[in-house]
CSV table of C-alpha atoms and ligand atoms in Angstrom, one decimal:
chain,number,residue,atom,x,y,z
A,1,MET,CA,102.6,67.4,108.6
A,2,LYS,CA,101.9,70.8,109.6
A,3,ILE,CA,102.8,73.8,106.9
A,4,LEU,CA,102.6,77.7,107.3
A,5,VAL,CA,102.0,79.3,104.0
A,6,ILE,CA,103.4,82.8,104.0
A,7,ASN,CA,102.2,85.9,101.7
A,8,ALA,CA,104.0,89.2,102.3
A,9,GLY,CA,103.1,92.3,101.1
A,10,SER,CA,104.4,95.8,101.5
A,11,SER,CA,102.3,96.4,104.5
A,12,SER,CA,100.6,93.1,104.9
A,13,LEU,CA,101.5,89.5,106.2
A,14,LYS,CA,98.9,86.8,105.6
A,15,TYR,CA,99.4,83.4,106.8
A,16,GLN,CA,97.8,80.2,106.7
A,17,LEU,CA,98.3,76.7,108.7
A,18,LEU,CA,97.7,73.7,107.0
A,19,ASP,CA,97.1,70.2,108.1
A,20,MET,CA,98.6,68.1,105.2
A,21,THR,CA,97.3,64.8,106.5
A,22,ASP,CA,94.0,66.3,105.1
A,23,GLU,CA,94.6,69.4,103.8
A,24,SER,CA,92.6,71.3,106.0
A,25,VAL,CA,93.2,74.6,107.1
A,26,ILE,CA,93.9,74.8,111.1
A,27,ALA,CA,94.2,78.6,111.3
A,28,LYS,CA,94.5,81.8,109.2
A,29,GLY,CA,94.7,85.3,109.9
A,30,ILE,CA,96.3,88.6,108.4
A,31,CYS,CA,98.9,91.0,109.9
A,32,GLU,CA,98.2,94.9,108.4
A,33,ARG,CA,99.5,97.7,108.5
A,34,ILE,CA,103.3,96.7,108.9
A,35,GLY,CA,105.3,99.9,109.5
A,36,ILE,CA,102.7,102.4,109.7
A,37,GLY,CA,100.8,101.1,113.0
A,38,GLY,CA,100.0,97.8,113.3
A,39,HIS,CA,96.7,95.3,113.3
A,40,ILE,CA,96.2,91.4,113.7
A,41,GLU,CA,93.5,89.4,113.4
A,42,GLY,CA,92.6,85.4,112.6
A,43,VAL,CA,90.6,82.6,113.2
A,44,THR,CA,90.9,79.2,113.7
A,45,ASN,CA,89.3,75.9,112.5
A,46,GLU,CA,87.2,75.9,116.1
A,47,GLY,CA,86.2,78.9,115.1
A,48,CYS,CA,88.0,81.0,117.7
A,49,ASN,CA,88.8,84.4,116.2
A,50,PHE,CA,90.9,87.6,117.6
A,51,SER,CA,91.4,90.7,116.4
A,52,TYR,CA,93.4,93.8,117.9
A,53,ASP,CA,95.7,96.4,117.2
A,54,ILE,CA,99.2,96.1,118.1
A,55,ASP,CA,102.8,98.1,116.9
A,56,LEU,CA,103.9,96.3,114.1
A,57,PRO,CA,107.0,98.2,112.7
A,58,ASN,CA,108.6,95.6,110.8
A,59,HIS,CA,107.9,92.0,109.4
A,60,THR,CA,109.8,90.4,111.9
A,61,ILE,CA,107.7,91.8,114.4
A,62,ALA,CA,104.5,90.8,112.7
A,63,PHE,CA,106.1,86.8,112.1
A,64,PHE,CA,106.8,87.4,116.4
A,65,GLU,CA,103.0,88.1,116.7
A,66,VAL,CA,101.7,85.5,114.3
A,67,LYS,CA,103.9,82.9,116.6
A,68,LYS,CA,102.1,83.8,119.5
A,69,ALA,CA,98.8,84.2,117.9
A,70,LEU,CA,99.4,80.5,116.7
A,71,THR,CA,100.9,78.9,120.3
A,72,GLN,CA,99.5,81.3,123.4
A,73,GLY,CA,96.3,82.5,124.3
A,74,GLU,CA,92.6,81.0,123.7
A,75,CYS,CA,93.0,80.7,120.0
A,76,LYS,CA,96.5,78.9,120.3
A,77,VAL,CA,96.5,75.8,118.0
A,78,ILE,CA,99.9,74.1,118.6
A,79,ASP,CA,102.1,73.8,121.8
A,80,SER,CA,105.2,75.0,120.1
A,81,LEU,CA,106.5,76.1,116.3
A,82,ASP,CA,108.5,72.2,116.2
A,83,GLU,CA,105.2,71.4,115.1
A,84,ILE,CA,105.3,73.2,111.9
A,85,ALA,CA,107.7,70.9,109.3
A,86,ALA,CA,107.9,74.3,107.2
A,87,VAL,CA,107.0,77.4,105.9
A,88,GLY,CA,106.0,78.1,102.2
A,89,HIS,CA,106.3,81.4,100.8
A,90,ARG,CA,104.1,82.9,97.8
A,91,ILE,CA,106.8,84.8,95.7
A,92,VAL,CA,105.7,87.2,92.5
A,93,GLN,CA,108.6,87.0,90.2
A,94,GLY,CA,111.0,84.0,90.1
A,95,GLY,CA,112.2,85.7,86.1
A,96,ALA,CA,114.1,83.1,84.3
A,97,THR,CA,116.0,81.8,86.8
A,98,PHE,CA,113.1,79.9,89.2
A,99,THR,CA,110.9,77.2,86.6
A,100,HIS,CA,109.7,75.7,90.1
A,101,SER,CA,109.4,75.6,93.7
A,102,VAL,CA,112.8,75.6,95.5
A,103,LEU,CA,114.0,75.6,99.1
A,104,ILE,CA,115.1,78.9,100.2
A,105,THR,CA,119.1,79.2,100.9
A,106,GLU,CA,121.1,82.0,101.0
A,107,GLU,CA,122.0,81.9,97.1
A,108,VAL,CA,118.4,81.9,96.6
A,109,GLU,CA,117.4,84.9,98.8
A,110,LYS,CA,119.8,86.9,96.8
A,111,GLU,CA,118.7,85.7,93.5
A,112,ILE,CA,115.1,86.9,94.8
A,113,GLY,CA,116.5,90.1,95.2
A,114,GLU,CA,118.6,90.5,92.4
A,115,LEU,CA,114.8,89.9,90.7
A,116,CYS,CA,113.5,92.9,92.6
A,117,GLU,CA,113.6,95.4,89.8
A,118,LEU,CA,111.3,93.2,87.7
A,119,ALA,CA,108.8,92.9,90.6
A,120,PRO,CA,109.3,96.6,92.5
A,121,LEU,CA,106.1,96.3,94.1
A,122,HIS,CA,106.1,92.6,95.0
A,123,ASN,CA,109.7,90.7,95.8
A,124,PRO,CA,111.2,93.6,98.3
A,125,ALA,CA,108.3,92.9,100.7
A,126,HIS,CA,108.8,88.9,99.8
A,127,LEU,CA,112.3,89.3,101.1
A,128,GLN,CA,111.0,91.1,103.9
A,129,GLY,CA,108.8,88.0,104.8
A,130,ILE,CA,111.6,85.2,104.6
A,131,GLN,CA,114.3,87.4,106.6
A,132,GLY,CA,111.6,88.1,109.2
A,133,CYS,CA,110.6,84.1,109.6
A,134,THR,CA,114.3,83.5,109.7
A,135,GLU,CA,114.6,85.3,112.6
A,136,ALA,CA,111.2,84.8,114.4
A,137,PHE,CA,111.3,80.8,113.7
A,138,GLY,CA,115.1,80.1,113.8
A,139,LYS,CA,117.6,79.6,110.7
A,140,ASP,CA,116.8,75.4,111.3
A,141,LYS,CA,112.9,75.7,110.0
A,142,PRO,CA,113.1,74.9,105.7
A,143,GLN,CA,111.8,77.7,104.2
A,144,VAL,CA,110.6,77.1,100.6
A,145,ALA,CA,110.0,79.7,97.8
A,146,VAL,CA,106.8,79.3,95.4
A,147,PHE,CA,106.8,81.3,92.5
A,148,ASP,CA,103.8,82.8,91.0
A,149,ASN,CA,105.2,82.7,87.3
A,150,ALA,CA,107.0,78.6,87.5
A,151,PHE,CA,103.0,77.5,86.3
A,152,HIS,CA,103.3,79.6,83.2
A,153,ASN,CA,107.0,78.1,82.2
A,154,THR,CA,106.1,76.2,79.6
A,155,MET,CA,104.9,79.1,77.6
A,156,PRO,CA,106.0,79.1,74.1
A,157,PRO,CA,108.5,81.7,72.6
A,158,GLU,CA,105.7,83.4,70.1
A,159,ALA,CA,103.6,84.3,73.3
A,160,TYR,CA,106.5,85.5,75.4
A,161,ILE,CA,108.9,87.2,73.4
A,162,PHE,CA,108.1,91.1,73.2
A,163,PRO,CA,108.4,92.5,69.4
A,164,ILE,CA,111.2,95.0,70.4
A,165,PRO,CA,114.9,94.5,69.9
A,166,TYR,CA,116.0,90.7,70.5
A,167,GLU,CA,119.0,92.3,72.4
A,168,TYR,CA,117.0,93.5,75.4
A,169,TYR,CA,115.5,89.8,75.9
A,170,GLU,CA,119.1,88.9,75.9
A,171,LYS,CA,120.6,91.3,78.0
A,172,TYR,CA,117.7,91.9,80.1
A,173,LYS,CA,115.6,88.7,80.1
A,174,ILE,CA,112.5,91.3,79.3
A,175,ARG,CA,109.6,88.5,78.1
A,176,ARG,CA,106.6,87.8,79.2
A,177,TYR,CA,106.1,85.9,82.7
A,178,GLY,CA,102.7,86.0,83.5
A,179,PHE,CA,101.4,85.5,87.4
A,180,HIS,CA,98.7,84.2,89.6
A,181,GLY,CA,100.3,80.8,88.4
A,182,SER,CA,99.3,79.2,91.6
A,183,SER,CA,95.7,80.3,91.3
A,184,HIS,CA,95.5,79.2,87.1
A,185,LYS,CA,97.0,75.7,88.3
A,186,PHE,CA,94.5,75.0,90.9
A,187,VAL,CA,91.4,76.1,89.2
A,188,SER,CA,92.9,74.3,85.7
A,189,ALA,CA,93.5,71.2,87.7
A,190,SER,CA,90.0,71.1,89.5
A,191,CYS,CA,88.2,72.4,86.8
A,192,ALA,CA,89.7,68.9,84.4
A,193,GLN,CA,88.7,66.9,87.6
A,194,GLN,CA,85.3,68.1,87.7
A,195,MET,CA,84.8,67.2,84.1
A,196,GLY,CA,86.2,63.9,84.9
A,197,LYS,CA,88.8,64.5,82.2
A,198,ASP,CA,92.9,64.6,82.0
A,199,LEU,CA,94.3,68.1,82.1
A,200,LYS,CA,96.0,67.1,78.9
A,201,ASP,CA,93.3,66.8,76.9
A,202,ILE,CA,91.0,69.6,77.6
A,203,LYS,CA,91.6,73.5,76.2
A,204,VAL,CA,90.6,75.3,79.4
A,205,ILE,CA,90.7,79.0,79.9
A,206,THR,CA,91.0,80.2,83.7
A,207,CYS,CA,90.1,83.9,84.3
A,208,HIS,CA,91.4,85.1,87.7
A,209,LEU,CA,89.5,88.0,88.5
A,210,GLY,CA,90.8,89.8,91.4
A,211,ASN,CA,92.3,93.3,92.6
A,212,GLY,CA,94.9,92.5,89.8
A,213,SER,CA,93.5,90.3,87.6
A,214,SER,CA,94.9,87.8,84.9
A,215,ILE,CA,94.0,85.3,82.1
A,216,THR,CA,95.6,82.0,80.9
A,217,ALA,CA,95.0,80.1,78.0
A,218,ILE,CA,96.0,76.0,79.0
A,219,LYS,CA,95.7,73.2,76.2
A,220,ASP,CA,97.6,69.7,76.8
A,221,GLY,CA,98.3,70.6,80.5
A,222,LYS,CA,100.7,73.4,79.1
A,223,VAL,CA,100.4,77.2,79.4
A,224,ILE,CA,100.2,78.6,76.1
A,225,ASP,CA,99.3,82.0,76.9
A,226,THR,CA,98.7,84.4,79.5
A,227,SER,CA,97.9,88.3,79.8
A,228,MET,CA,100.3,89.4,82.6
A,229,GLY,CA,103.5,90.2,81.2
A,230,LEU,CA,106.9,91.2,82.7
A,231,THR,CA,105.0,92.7,85.3
A,232,PRO,CA,101.2,92.3,86.7
A,233,LEU,CA,100.9,95.3,84.9
A,234,ASP,CA,100.0,93.8,81.7
A,235,GLY,CA,96.7,92.6,80.5
A,236,PHE,CA,93.2,94.0,81.0
A,237,ILE,CA,91.7,96.9,83.6
A,238,MET,CA,92.5,95.8,86.9
A,239,GLY,CA,91.1,97.6,90.1
A,240,THR,CA,94.2,100.4,90.0
A,241,ARG,CA,96.3,98.7,87.0
A,242,CYS,CA,95.8,99.9,83.1
A,243,GLY,CA,96.5,96.6,82.0
A,244,ALA,CA,97.7,96.7,78.0
A,245,ILE,CA,97.5,100.0,76.5
A,246,ASP,CA,99.4,101.8,73.5
A,247,PRO,CA,102.9,102.7,75.0
A,248,SER,CA,102.6,106.1,73.2
A,249,VAL,CA,100.1,107.0,75.5
A,250,VAL,CA,102.7,107.0,78.7
A,251,THR,CA,105.3,108.5,76.6
A,252,PHE,CA,103.0,111.5,75.6
A,253,LEU,CA,102.0,111.9,79.1
A,254,GLN,CA,105.5,111.6,80.3
A,255,MET,CA,106.0,114.5,77.8
A,256,LYS,CA,103.1,116.5,78.8
A,257,GLU,CA,103.0,116.1,82.7
A,258,GLY,CA,106.6,115.9,83.3
A,259,TRP,CA,106.2,112.5,84.6
A,260,SER,CA,109.4,110.8,86.4
A,261,ARG,CA,109.7,107.1,86.3
A,262,GLU,CA,108.1,106.8,89.7
A,263,GLU,CA,105.5,108.7,88.6
A,264,THR,CA,104.5,107.3,85.7
A,265,CYS,CA,104.7,103.9,87.4
A,266,THR,CA,102.1,105.2,90.6
A,267,VAL,CA,99.6,106.2,87.8
A,268,LEU,CA,99.8,103.3,85.7
A,269,ASN,CA,99.8,100.9,88.6
A,270,LYS,CA,97.9,102.7,91.4
A,271,LYS,CA,95.9,105.1,90.0
A,272,SER,CA,94.2,103.5,86.7
A,273,GLY,CA,91.9,100.7,86.0
A,274,LEU,CA,88.5,100.6,87.5
A,275,LEU,CA,89.7,103.3,89.8
A,276,GLY,CA,90.9,105.7,87.5
A,277,VAL,CA,88.2,105.3,84.8
A,278,SER,CA,85.4,105.6,87.5
A,279,GLY,CA,87.0,107.8,89.8
A,280,VAL,CA,84.5,106.0,92.4
A,281,SER,CA,87.2,103.2,93.6
A,282,SER,CA,89.1,100.1,92.9
A,283,ASP,CA,86.8,97.8,94.6
A,284,MET,CA,84.2,96.3,92.4
A,285,ARG,CA,81.7,96.3,95.0
A,286,ASP,CA,81.8,99.9,95.1
A,287,ILE,CA,81.5,100.3,91.4
A,288,ASN,CA,78.5,98.1,90.7
A,289,GLU,CA,76.9,100.2,93.8
A,290,ALA,CA,78.0,103.4,92.0
A,291,CYS,CA,76.5,101.6,88.9
A,292,LYS,CA,73.0,101.2,90.6
A,293,ASN,CA,73.0,105.0,91.2
A,294,GLY,CA,73.3,105.4,87.6
A,295,ASN,CA,76.8,106.7,87.8
A,296,GLU,CA,77.8,106.9,84.1
A,297,ARG,CA,81.9,106.5,84.6
A,298,ALA,CA,80.8,103.4,87.1
A,299,MET,CA,79.1,102.1,84.3
A,300,LEU,CA,81.7,102.7,81.6
A,301,ALA,CA,84.2,101.0,84.1
A,302,ARG,CA,82.1,97.6,84.2
A,303,LYS,CA,81.7,97.7,80.2
A,304,ILE,CA,84.9,97.9,79.6
A,305,ILE,CA,86.2,94.8,82.3
A,306,ALA,CA,83.4,92.8,80.7
A,307,TYR,CA,84.5,93.8,77.0
A,308,GLN,CA,88.4,93.4,77.5
A,309,ILE,CA,87.9,90.0,79.1
A,310,ARG,CA,85.5,89.0,76.2
A,311,LYS,CA,88.2,90.1,74.1
A,312,TYR,CA,90.9,87.9,75.8
A,313,ILE,CA,88.7,84.8,76.0
A,314,GLY,CA,88.1,85.1,72.1
A,315,SER,CA,91.7,85.6,71.3
A,316,TYR,CA,92.5,82.7,73.3
A,317,VAL,CA,89.9,80.6,71.8
A,318,ALA,CA,91.8,81.3,68.6
A,319,ALA,CA,95.2,80.8,70.3
A,320,MET,CA,94.1,77.4,71.3
A,321,ASP,CA,91.9,76.6,67.9
A,322,GLY,CA,88.9,76.1,70.9
A,323,VAL,CA,88.0,75.7,74.0
A,324,ASP,CA,86.5,73.0,76.4
A,325,ALA,CA,86.0,75.0,79.7
A,326,ILE,CA,86.2,78.5,80.8
A,327,VAL,CA,86.5,79.2,84.9
A,328,PHE,CA,86.1,82.1,86.9
A,329,THR,CA,88.2,82.7,89.9
A,330,GLY,CA,89.5,85.4,92.5
A,331,GLY,CA,87.2,87.8,94.2
A,332,ILE,CA,85.6,88.9,91.0
A,333,GLY,CA,85.1,86.3,89.4
A,334,GLU,CA,83.9,84.1,92.3
A,335,ASN,CA,81.3,86.4,93.5
A,336,SER,CA,80.5,89.0,90.7
A,337,GLU,CA,77.2,86.6,89.2
A,338,LYS,CA,76.4,89.9,87.4
A,339,LEU,CA,79.8,90.4,85.5
A,340,ARG,CA,79.8,86.7,84.7
A,341,ALA,CA,76.6,87.2,82.9
A,342,ASP,CA,77.7,90.2,80.9
A,343,ILE,CA,81.4,88.2,79.7
A,344,CYS,CA,78.9,85.3,78.7
A,345,SER,CA,76.1,87.0,77.1
A,346,ASN,CA,78.2,87.8,74.0
A,347,LEU,CA,80.2,84.4,73.6
A,348,SER,CA,77.0,83.0,71.7
A,349,TYR,CA,79.1,82.4,68.8
A,350,LEU,CA,80.9,79.7,71.0
A,351,GLY,CA,77.8,78.0,71.6
A,352,ILE,CA,78.1,79.2,75.3
A,353,LYS,CA,74.8,79.1,77.2
A,354,LEU,CA,74.6,80.1,80.9
A,355,ASP,CA,72.6,78.5,83.5
A,356,GLU,CA,71.2,81.3,85.2
A,357,LYS,CA,70.1,80.2,88.0
A,358,ALA,CA,73.2,78.5,88.6
A,359,ASN,CA,75.5,81.7,87.9
A,360,ASP,CA,73.0,83.4,90.2
A,361,GLU,CA,73.8,80.6,93.3
A,362,PHE,CA,77.7,80.0,93.0
A,363,ILE,CA,78.9,83.1,95.0
A,364,ARG,CA,80.4,83.3,98.4
A,365,GLY,CA,83.0,80.6,98.3
A,366,LYS,CA,80.7,78.2,96.7
A,367,GLY,CA,81.5,77.1,93.3
A,368,GLY,CA,79.8,74.7,90.2
A,369,LYS,CA,79.2,74.5,87.1
A,370,ILE,CA,77.4,77.8,85.5
A,371,SER,CA,76.7,76.3,82.0
A,372,THR,CA,73.8,74.4,80.8
A,373,SER,CA,74.0,70.9,79.5
A,374,GLU,CA,73.5,71.9,76.0
A,375,SER,CA,76.4,74.7,76.4
A,376,MET,CA,79.3,73.5,73.7
A,377,VAL,CA,81.9,74.8,76.3
A,378,ASP,CA,81.5,73.8,80.5
A,379,ILE,CA,81.8,77.1,82.7
A,380,TYR,CA,82.7,77.1,86.2
A,381,VAL,CA,83.3,79.1,89.2
A,382,ILE,CA,86.1,77.3,90.9
A,383,PRO,CA,87.0,79.2,94.2
A,384,THR,CA,90.8,79.4,94.1
A,385,ASP,CA,93.8,78.1,96.7
A,386,GLU,CA,96.7,79.3,96.3
A,387,GLU,CA,97.7,78.5,99.6
A,388,LEU,CA,96.8,74.8,98.9
A,389,VAL,CA,99.0,75.0,96.3
A,390,ILE,CA,102.2,76.3,98.1
A,391,ALA,CA,101.8,73.9,100.8
A,392,ARG,CA,101.8,71.0,98.4
A,393,ASP,CA,105.0,72.7,97.0
A,394,THR,CA,106.2,73.0,100.4
A,395,LYS,CA,105.3,69.7,101.6
A,396,ASP,CA,107.1,68.0,98.3
A,397,ILE,CA,110.3,69.5,98.8
A,398,VAL,CA,110.6,69.3,102.9
A,399,ASN,CA,109.9,65.4,102.0
A,400,SER,CA,112.2,65.1,99.3
A,401,LEU,CA,115.2,66.8,101.6
A,402,ASN,CA,114.4,63.7,104.4
B,501,ADP,P1,93.4,90.3,95.4
B,501,ADP,O1,93.7,90.1,94.0
B,501,ADP,O2,93.8,91.2,96.4
B,501,ADP,O3,93.7,89.0,96.0
B,501,ADP,P2,90.6,89.5,96.0
B,501,ADP,O4,90.9,88.0,95.1
B,501,ADP,O5,90.2,89.6,96.9
B,501,ADP,O6,91.9,90.5,95.3
B,501,ADP,O7,89.6,90.1,95.0
B,501,ADP,C1,89.1,91.6,95.4
B,501,ADP,C2,88.2,92.3,94.4
B,501,ADP,O8,86.9,91.3,94.7
B,501,ADP,C3,87.3,93.7,94.6
B,501,ADP,O9,87.2,94.1,93.6
B,501,ADP,C4,86.1,93.1,95.4
B,501,ADP,O10,85.2,94.2,94.9
B,501,ADP,C5,85.8,92.0,94.7
B,501,ADP,N1,84.7,91.6,95.2
B,501,ADP,C6,84.7,90.8,96.4
B,501,ADP,N2,83.2,90.5,97.3
B,501,ADP,C7,82.7,90.8,95.8
B,501,ADP,C8,81.1,90.9,95.7
B,501,ADP,N3,80.3,90.0,96.7
B,501,ADP,N4,80.8,91.1,94.2
B,501,ADP,C9,81.5,91.7,93.7
B,501,ADP,N5,83.1,91.7,93.7
B,501,ADP,C10,83.6,91.3,95.0
């Protein structure tokens, strides 16, 4: 069975075609600059790659281009779309409505639309992805929605209720939802497997560190807390997002700077984080480079990220009354050995001993254990695979239809 996985952003569309008989990737690629120009690039499992500019005024046209890339030209991997059993979409916000993956129907589409106000930067783009897919692939192609917050559904109320008047939870379902669920699910399962244990028998802290970052505490196979909240803005410093700050900072600046709601959202989501502190970039590689050149604000940004992650780890150890393993994943978690070392160097109270050689070695898609055999807590680098989680759920739902 072949499954196409789609991650639609506001101006991008990432795709991955998987063969579920052995869970291998047949082809993957990305359409970029949708609505503001257009570019597509991709690669197949045979190493055939392509990259060209093409006008992509909307997501539907982008889907037609993906269809062309998969079925035509020298990099084609299938003869027709009939070979694709179903399409799985990553959906960031499923709110309280969706606690697991579902087949997309008109009703589901409507409900994803209603959740746009809880994820204004993500859900509208996902909807465009679903609609573009329906137009380009036809109404009969089953589409499945896999929600980023579904894995966090086991969180207890003391972790997800915000201490504001309870009526707002009842009225608007304002609560902590958590995101990156497919990633936390994948790496925690893989961690248990590598430890030769059942996830139900271990306490794990998973650190997904990318442009957006979140940390999750998992105990008895259940999420007991996670750093992102109502939206992916909560938690700790990210590429351009501030993470948790004193809410009074927001009202103070609104008063002083006269910000509207939109301006406030833009500053907190797009101008803060590593970019805001360093003034250099939101990209960890640029921050590292600036640090090498002695840029003090870049050094401060790097200190903040290590410090805040350490604080989260400490608080989740307290929340779970211990920890057996810590996992690093995401672009930064998988590649920045320096940050991993900084974080672990101040966790000696947990009996953590980093294997420096392994830590230096496990980068660029290579994962494994980076703690020594004497370490009281196992530390792992595990490259995430959110697409595989989406493809597996999509396959299960399609199988259940038959
Ligand atoms: P997204 O959240 O958009 O999926 P990724 O998980 O791809 O993002 O992570 C992007 C981040 O990973 C960027 O900050 C980037 O600088 C960082 N990154 C990628 N490669 C490296 C590297 N070799 N060293 C340090 N950071 C890296």
